[in-house]
Amino acid sequence: MKKVEAIVKPSKLEAIQKGLTAADIPCMTVMPVKGAGLQRGYSEIYRGTEKPMILLPKVMIICVVSDENLEKCIDVILDNASEGNIGDGKIFVYDVYDAVRIRNRERGGGAIK
Ligand SMILES: Nc1ncnc2c1ncn2[C@@H]1O[C@H](COP(=O)(O)OP(=O)(O)OP(=O)(O)O)[C@@H](O)[C@H]1O
Ligand SMILES: [Mg+2]
């Protein structure tokens, strides 16, 4: 199991959500976040201007998926989040040790199906 954590522009959320659901990856956690990347938030506003860091609003989407669905999940996010611009976002991938469905105590892969 892998945890996919995507930090994207808020305007891309709806398309990513639809794409993931269509790809049979319907389970996700979404939260509003603030962040800065390499340009410390600024080049998206004033390119090249030297300023202290600012934090821009982004959305974090978390999906825990089977190893088999990992590349599909990443592809859907890339296809729906990318404009080829700075600030398009970033995806982090983590190993997941276990999952537990509280309703029936199912563990591991069964808990995320
Ligand atoms: N190394 C990092 N650690 C934690 N969060 C990060 C990291 N890099 C990016 N982020 C988060 O992702 C958001 C989007 O990052 P962003 O797309 O600006 O990355 P970047 O590396 O600056 O790439 P680009 O040059 O394409 O803008 C940031 O606002 C921040 O919330
Ligand atoms: Mg950036």
Tab-separated table of N, CA and C and ligand atoms in Angstrom:
chain	number	residue	atom	x	y	z
A	1	MET	N	0.840	-1.195	0.000
A	1	MET	CA	0.000	0.000	0.000
A	1	MET	C	0.871	1.240	0.000
A	2	LYS	N	0.398	2.259	-0.701
A	2	LYS	CA	1.143	3.516	-0.766
A	2	LYS	C	0.215	4.683	-0.423
A	3	LYS	N	0.787	5.687	0.197
A	3	LYS	CA	0.055	6.929	0.435
A	3	LYS	C	0.531	7.958	-0.583
A	4	VAL	N	-0.416	8.485	-1.341
A	4	VAL	CA	-0.116	9.526	-2.326
A	4	VAL	C	-0.624	10.838	-1.755
A	5	GLU	N	0.287	11.785	-1.616
A	5	GLU	CA	-0.052	13.095	-1.054
A	5	GLU	C	0.242	14.111	-2.152
A	6	ALA	N	-0.823	14.699	-2.685
A	6	ALA	CA	-0.651	15.659	-3.776
A	6	ALA	C	-1.025	17.049	-3.278
A	7	ILE	N	-0.134	18.016	-3.508
A	7	ILE	CA	-0.409	19.404	-3.130
A	7	ILE	C	-0.553	20.175	-4.436
A	8	VAL	N	-1.772	20.661	-4.675
A	8	VAL	CA	-2.103	21.218	-5.997
A	8	VAL	C	-2.830	22.556	-5.853
A	9	LYS	N	-3.030	23.189	-7.011
A	9	LYS	CA	-3.818	24.426	-7.013
A	9	LYS	C	-5.273	24.100	-6.683
A	10	PRO	N	-5.901	24.912	-5.831
A	10	PRO	CA	-7.293	24.634	-5.462
A	10	PRO	C	-8.222	24.503	-6.666
A	11	SER	N	-7.950	25.232	-7.738
A	11	SER	CA	-8.834	25.190	-8.915
A	11	SER	C	-8.809	23.831	-9.616
A	12	LYS	N	-7.842	22.976	-9.292
A	12	LYS	CA	-7.723	21.667	-9.954
A	12	LYS	C	-8.429	20.549	-9.184
A	13	LEU	N	-8.884	20.875	-7.997
A	13	LEU	CA	-9.426	19.825	-7.132
A	13	LEU	C	-10.580	19.054	-7.774
A	14	GLU	N	-11.547	19.788	-8.330
A	14	GLU	CA	-12.748	19.122	-8.834
A	14	GLU	C	-12.408	18.132	-9.952
A	15	ALA	N	-11.534	18.554	-10.876
A	15	ALA	CA	-11.169	17.673	-11.999
A	15	ALA	C	-10.399	16.451	-11.501
A	16	ILE	N	-9.520	16.655	-10.520
A	16	ILE	CA	-8.761	15.519	-9.986
A	16	ILE	C	-9.703	14.534	-9.296
A	17	GLN	N	-10.619	15.086	-8.520
A	17	GLN	CA	-11.588	14.248	-7.799
A	17	GLN	C	-12.412	13.412	-8.784
A	18	LYS	N	-12.890	14.058	-9.852
A	18	LYS	CA	-13.674	13.333	-10.865
A	18	LYS	C	-12.820	12.279	-11.541
A	19	GLY	N	-11.577	12.647	-11.860
A	19	GLY	CA	-10.675	11.710	-12.544
A	19	GLY	C	-10.363	10.497	-11.693
A	20	LEU	N	-10.116	10.718	-10.415
A	20	LEU	CA	-9.798	9.595	-9.521
A	20	LEU	C	-11.002	8.679	-9.374
A	21	THR	N	-12.174	9.279	-9.213
A	21	THR	CA	-13.385	8.466	-9.070
A	21	THR	C	-13.616	7.638	-10.333
A	22	ALA	N	-13.422	8.270	-11.501
A	22	ALA	CA	-13.598	7.558	-12.777
A	22	ALA	C	-12.573	6.436	-12.921
A	23	ALA	N	-11.406	6.597	-12.307
A	23	ALA	CA	-10.351	5.579	-12.376
A	23	ALA	C	-10.517	4.532	-11.270
A	24	ASP	N	-11.681	4.544	-10.613
A	24	ASP	CA	-11.985	3.578	-9.552
A	24	ASP	C	-11.084	3.766	-8.331
A	25	ILE	N	-10.741	5.029	-8.071
A	25	ILE	CA	-9.999	5.385	-6.850
A	25	ILE	C	-10.850	6.433	-6.124
A	26	PRO	N	-11.941	5.995	-5.462
A	26	PRO	CA	-12.899	6.954	-4.918
A	26	PRO	C	-12.590	7.463	-3.519
A	27	CYS	N	-11.666	6.795	-2.802
A	27	CYS	CA	-11.441	7.169	-1.403
A	27	CYS	C	-10.327	8.200	-1.306
A	28	MET	N	-10.614	9.307	-0.697
A	28	MET	CA	-9.587	10.350	-0.580
A	28	MET	C	-9.886	11.239	0.614
A	29	THR	N	-8.840	11.902	1.077
A	29	THR	CA	-8.971	12.935	2.101
A	29	THR	C	-8.444	14.218	1.492
A	30	VAL	N	-9.186	15.298	1.666
A	30	VAL	CA	-8.820	16.575	1.044
A	30	VAL	C	-8.772	17.643	2.120
A	31	MET	N	-7.735	18.441	2.093
A	31	MET	CA	-7.685	19.533	3.068
A	31	MET	C	-7.074	20.788	2.459
A	32	PRO	N	-7.579	21.936	2.891
A	32	PRO	CA	-6.973	23.184	2.445
A	32	PRO	C	-5.658	23.376	3.190
A	33	VAL	N	-4.616	23.756	2.487
A	33	VAL	CA	-3.315	23.999	3.124
A	33	VAL	C	-2.728	25.299	2.557
A	34	LYS	N	-1.637	25.731	3.151
A	34	LYS	CA	-0.877	26.848	2.588
A	34	LYS	C	0.539	26.367	2.409
A	35	GLY	N	1.204	26.841	1.364
A	35	GLY	CA	2.565	26.363	1.171
A	35	GLY	C	3.373	27.243	0.249
A	36	ALA	N	4.649	26.914	0.191
A	36	ALA	CA	5.573	27.565	-0.731
A	36	ALA	C	6.494	26.487	-1.279
A	37	GLY	N	6.869	26.634	-2.526
A	37	GLY	CA	7.835	25.738	-3.146
A	37	GLY	C	9.150	26.487	-3.347
A	38	LEU	N	9.827	26.123	-4.418
A	38	LEU	CA	11.152	26.689	-4.703
A	38	LEU	C	11.160	28.212	-4.771
A	39	GLN	N	10.058	28.773	-5.276
A	39	GLN	CA	10.030	30.233	-5.491
A	39	GLN	C	9.537	30.964	-4.245
A	40	ARG	N	9.428	30.238	-3.153
A	40	ARG	CA	8.991	30.805	-1.872
A	40	ARG	C	7.655	31.547	-2.014
A	41	GLY	N	6.845	31.083	-2.957
A	41	GLY	CA	5.515	31.657	-3.117
A	41	GLY	C	5.464	32.849	-4.042
A	42	TYR	N	6.607	33.463	-4.311
A	42	TYR	CA	6.554	34.762	-4.981
A	42	TYR	C	6.500	34.757	-6.493
A	43	SER	N	7.241	33.839	-7.132
A	43	SER	CA	7.338	33.953	-8.583
A	43	SER	C	6.001	33.737	-9.261
A	44	GLU	N	5.058	33.138	-8.511
A	44	GLU	CA	3.738	32.999	-9.102
A	44	GLU	C	3.075	34.375	-9.175
A	45	ILE	N	3.604	35.336	-8.432
A	45	ILE	CA	3.011	36.671	-8.429
A	45	ILE	C	3.956	37.679	-9.089
A	46	TYR	N	5.135	37.851	-8.536
A	46	TYR	CA	6.121	38.750	-9.148
A	46	TYR	C	7.341	37.934	-9.519
A	47	ARG	N	7.432	37.519	-10.757
A	47	ARG	CA	8.544	36.666	-11.187
A	47	ARG	C	9.885	37.374	-10.999
A	48	GLY	N	10.777	36.696	-10.294
A	48	GLY	CA	12.138	37.211	-10.178
A	48	GLY	C	12.343	38.279	-9.121
A	49	THR	N	11.278	38.728	-8.497
A	49	THR	CA	11.447	39.782	-7.494
A	49	THR	C	11.909	39.176	-6.179
A	50	GLU	N	12.904	39.769	-5.559
A	50	GLU	CA	13.427	39.226	-4.301
A	50	GLU	C	12.536	39.675	-3.144
A	51	LYS	N	11.866	38.714	-2.534
A	51	LYS	CA	10.934	39.011	-1.432
A	51	LYS	C	11.053	37.898	-0.401
A	52	PRO	N	10.628	38.129	0.811
A	52	PRO	CA	10.586	37.027	1.762
A	52	PRO	C	9.516	36.012	1.360
A	53	MET	N	9.519	34.861	2.028
A	53	MET	CA	8.571	33.811	1.669
A	53	MET	C	7.128	34.175	2.000
A	54	ILE	N	6.229	33.860	1.084
A	54	ILE	CA	4.808	33.929	1.436
A	54	ILE	C	4.181	32.559	1.191
A	55	LEU	N	3.115	32.305	1.896
A	55	LEU	CA	2.442	31.011	1.765
A	55	LEU	C	1.169	31.183	0.937
A	56	LEU	N	1.082	30.402	-0.144
A	56	LEU	CA	-0.071	30.484	-1.042
A	56	LEU	C	-1.072	29.375	-0.717
A	57	PRO	N	-2.362	29.640	-0.926
A	57	PRO	CA	-3.359	28.592	-0.684
A	57	PRO	C	-3.220	27.450	-1.692
A	58	LYS	N	-3.207	26.245	-1.190
A	58	LYS	CA	-3.152	25.030	-2.017
A	58	LYS	C	-4.139	24.040	-1.425
A	59	VAL	N	-4.356	22.946	-2.140
A	59	VAL	CA	-5.184	21.859	-1.617
A	59	VAL	C	-4.320	20.612	-1.536
A	60	MET	N	-4.428	19.893	-0.404
A	60	MET	CA	-3.721	18.620	-0.283
A	60	MET	C	-4.726	17.488	-0.440
A	61	ILE	N	-4.416	16.576	-1.351
A	61	ILE	CA	-5.261	15.402	-1.584
A	61	ILE	C	-4.469	14.186	-1.153
A	62	ILE	N	-5.043	13.388	-0.274
A	62	ILE	CA	-4.368	12.178	0.201
A	62	ILE	C	-5.175	10.963	-0.242
A	63	CYS	N	-4.510	10.049	-0.907
A	63	CYS	CA	-5.128	8.770	-1.288
A	63	CYS	C	-4.217	7.646	-0.825
A	64	VAL	N	-4.759	6.674	-0.133
A	64	VAL	CA	-4.005	5.454	0.168
A	64	VAL	C	-4.495	4.393	-0.822
A	65	VAL	N	-3.569	3.891	-1.633
A	65	VAL	CA	-3.936	3.001	-2.742
A	65	VAL	C	-3.093	1.720	-2.687
A	66	SER	N	-3.566	0.706	-3.401
A	66	SER	CA	-2.771	-0.521	-3.537
A	66	SER	C	-1.547	-0.211	-4.397
A	67	ASP	N	-0.511	-1.013	-4.260
A	67	ASP	CA	0.674	-0.838	-5.110
A	67	ASP	C	0.265	-0.875	-6.581
A	68	GLU	N	-0.716	-1.720	-6.888
A	68	GLU	CA	-1.182	-1.875	-8.267
A	68	GLU	C	-1.800	-0.574	-8.810
A	69	ASN	N	-2.477	0.181	-7.950
A	69	ASN	CA	-3.150	1.414	-8.403
A	69	ASN	C	-2.270	2.657	-8.321
A	70	LEU	N	-1.038	2.501	-7.838
A	70	LEU	CA	-0.208	3.690	-7.589
A	70	LEU	C	0.014	4.532	-8.846
A	71	GLU	N	0.484	3.915	-9.918
A	71	GLU	CA	0.815	4.705	-11.121
A	71	GLU	C	-0.435	5.318	-11.737
A	72	LYS	N	-1.554	4.590	-11.666
A	72	LYS	CA	-2.820	5.124	-12.185
A	72	LYS	C	-3.207	6.379	-11.412
A	73	CYS	N	-3.071	6.318	-10.095
A	73	CYS	CA	-3.415	7.454	-9.240
A	73	CYS	C	-2.536	8.664	-9.586
A	74	ILE	N	-1.242	8.430	-9.703
A	74	ILE	CA	-0.320	9.532	-10.027
A	74	ILE	C	-0.648	10.111	-11.404
A	75	ASP	N	-0.921	9.249	-12.373
A	75	ASP	CA	-1.228	9.723	-13.730
A	75	ASP	C	-2.476	10.600	-13.751
A	76	VAL	N	-3.513	10.188	-13.009
A	76	VAL	CA	-4.751	10.980	-12.997
A	76	VAL	C	-4.469	12.368	-12.416
A	77	ILE	N	-3.671	12.413	-11.348
A	77	ILE	CA	-3.358	13.712	-10.731
A	77	ILE	C	-2.547	14.562	-11.706
A	78	LEU	N	-1.538	13.958	-12.332
A	78	LEU	CA	-0.723	14.717	-13.298
A	78	LEU	C	-1.577	15.236	-14.455
A	79	ASP	N	-2.427	14.373	-14.996
A	79	ASP	CA	-3.232	14.766	-16.161
A	79	ASP	C	-4.175	15.921	-15.834
A	80	ASN	N	-4.625	15.997	-14.591
A	80	ASN	CA	-5.621	17.013	-14.239
A	80	ASN	C	-5.048	18.226	-13.530
A	81	ALA	N	-3.799	18.155	-13.065
A	81	ALA	CA	-3.229	19.274	-12.301
A	81	ALA	C	-2.192	20.065	-13.091
A	82	SER	N	-1.676	19.495	-14.167
A	82	SER	CA	-0.536	20.124	-14.821
A	82	SER	C	-0.943	21.151	-15.877
A	83	GLU	N	-0.375	22.352	-15.723
A	83	GLU	CA	-0.485	23.367	-16.779
A	83	GLU	C	0.893	23.636	-17.358
A	84	GLY	N	1.920	22.987	-16.790
A	84	GLY	CA	3.299	23.247	-17.217
A	84	GLY	C	3.848	24.537	-16.632
A	85	ASN	N	3.257	24.993	-15.530
A	85	ASN	CA	3.682	26.247	-14.903
A	85	ASN	C	4.280	26.012	-13.524
A	86	ILE	N	5.108	26.955	-13.070
A	86	ILE	CA	5.575	26.885	-11.692
A	86	ILE	C	4.357	26.958	-10.774
A	87	GLY	N	4.470	26.247	-9.670
A	87	GLY	CA	3.355	26.233	-8.717
A	87	GLY	C	2.268	25.237	-9.054
A	88	ASP	N	2.459	24.418	-10.104
A	88	ASP	CA	1.443	23.408	-10.441
A	88	ASP	C	1.264	22.413	-9.308
A	89	GLY	N	2.333	22.204	-8.527
A	89	GLY	CA	2.171	21.341	-7.360
A	89	GLY	C	3.208	20.242	-7.294
A	90	LYS	N	3.015	19.362	-6.330
A	90	LYS	CA	3.980	18.293	-6.104
A	90	LYS	C	3.254	17.089	-5.525
A	91	ILE	N	3.814	15.918	-5.829
A	91	ILE	CA	3.244	14.662	-5.329
A	91	ILE	C	4.311	13.944	-4.519
A	92	PHE	N	3.953	13.540	-3.316
A	92	PHE	CA	4.845	12.734	-2.477
A	92	PHE	C	4.221	11.350	-2.327
A	93	VAL	N	5.064	10.315	-2.329
A	93	VAL	CA	4.589	8.939	-2.204
A	93	VAL	C	5.269	8.292	-0.995
A	94	TYR	N	4.477	7.657	-0.142
A	94	TYR	CA	4.992	7.020	1.077
A	94	TYR	C	4.538	5.554	1.129
A	95	ASP	N	5.338	4.715	1.753
A	95	ASP	CA	4.900	3.363	2.084
A	95	ASP	C	3.912	3.443	3.249
A	96	VAL	N	2.871	2.610	3.188
A	96	VAL	CA	1.889	2.551	4.283
A	96	VAL	C	2.023	1.200	4.985
A	97	TYR	N	2.168	1.234	6.280
A	97	TYR	CA	2.385	0.016	7.055
A	97	TYR	C	1.116	-0.816	7.161
A	98	ASP	N	-0.022	-0.176	7.428
A	98	ASP	CA	-1.268	-0.932	7.572
A	98	ASP	C	-2.449	0.020	7.456
A	99	ALA	N	-3.648	-0.563	7.288
A	99	ALA	CA	-4.904	0.197	7.296
A	99	ALA	C	-5.931	-0.658	8.030
A	100	VAL	N	-6.846	-0.010	8.700
A	100	VAL	CA	-7.887	-0.737	9.446
A	100	VAL	C	-9.243	-0.100	9.144
A	101	ARG	N	-10.170	-0.893	8.624
A	101	ARG	CA	-11.550	-0.380	8.474
A	101	ARG	C	-12.248	-0.588	9.813
A	102	ILE	N	-12.661	0.507	10.418
A	102	ILE	CA	-13.191	0.452	11.780
A	102	ILE	C	-14.468	-0.385	11.851
A	103	ARG	N	-15.309	-0.275	10.789
A	103	ARG	CA	-16.606	-0.982	10.810
A	103	ARG	C	-16.457	-2.487	11.026
A	104	ASN	N	-15.519	-3.120	10.314
A	104	ASN	CA	-15.447	-4.589	10.377
A	104	ASN	C	-14.046	-5.111	10.733
A	105	ARG	N	-13.171	-4.210	11.145
A	105	ARG	CA	-11.817	-4.567	11.586
A	105	ARG	C	-10.964	-5.197	10.486
A	106	GLU	N	-11.397	-5.022	9.223
A	106	GLU	CA	-10.589	-5.522	8.115
A	106	GLU	C	-9.241	-4.807	8.104
A	107	ARG	N	-8.186	-5.530	7.759
A	107	ARG	CA	-6.840	-4.964	7.793
A	107	ARG	C	-6.204	-5.000	6.413
A	108	GLY	N	-5.201	-4.154	6.263
A	108	GLY	CA	-4.356	-4.191	5.075
A	108	GLY	C	-5.117	-3.837	3.805
A	109	GLY	N	-4.765	-4.540	2.721
A	109	GLY	CA	-5.356	-4.253	1.404
A	109	GLY	C	-6.879	-4.304	1.414
A	110	GLY	N	-7.445	-5.212	2.197
A	110	GLY	CA	-8.908	-5.337	2.263
A	110	GLY	C	-9.568	-4.085	2.798
A	111	ALA	N	-8.857	-3.356	3.635
A	111	ALA	CA	-9.434	-2.159	4.259
A	111	ALA	C	-9.484	-0.967	3.299
A	112	ILE	N	-8.758	-1.042	2.196
A	112	ILE	CA	-8.782	0.098	1.260
A	112	ILE	C	-9.488	-0.258	-0.045
A	113	LYS	N	-10.101	-1.434	-0.097
A	113	LYS	CA	-10.865	-1.811	-1.309
A	113	LYS	C	-12.300	-1.350	-1.189
B	1	LIG	N1	9.860	19.980	-0.500
B	1	LIG	C1	8.611	20.264	-0.124
B	1	LIG	N2	8.198	19.953	1.118
B	1	LIG	C2	6.937	20.214	1.519
B	1	LIG	N3	6.014	20.779	0.734
B	1	LIG	C3	6.379	21.111	-0.509
B	1	LIG	C4	7.694	20.869	-1.006
B	1	LIG	N4	7.751	21.304	-2.278
B	1	LIG	C5	6.532	21.774	-2.570
B	1	LIG	N5	5.711	21.672	-1.510
B	1	LIG	C6	4.314	22.060	-1.436
B	1	LIG	O1	3.776	21.973	-2.740
B	1	LIG	C7	3.241	23.239	-3.144
B	1	LIG	C8	3.468	23.419	-4.611
B	1	LIG	O2	4.852	23.356	-4.876
B	1	LIG	P1	5.412	23.901	-6.256
B	1	LIG	O3	4.579	23.364	-7.359
B	1	LIG	O4	5.569	25.391	-6.179
B	1	LIG	O5	6.836	23.156	-6.232
B	1	LIG	P2	8.216	23.650	-6.818
B	1	LIG	O6	9.251	22.664	-6.387
B	1	LIG	O7	8.425	25.087	-6.459
B	1	LIG	O8	8.019	23.446	-8.374
B	1	LIG	P3	7.806	24.598	-9.475
B	1	LIG	O9	9.177	25.143	-9.779
B	1	LIG	O10	7.170	23.877	-10.623
B	1	LIG	O11	6.895	25.637	-8.876
B	1	LIG	C9	3.938	24.244	-2.253
B	1	LIG	O12	3.146	25.398	-2.094
B	1	LIG	C10	4.081	23.476	-0.944
B	1	LIG	O13	2.848	23.503	-0.253
B	2	MG	MG	7.051	26.567	-7.049
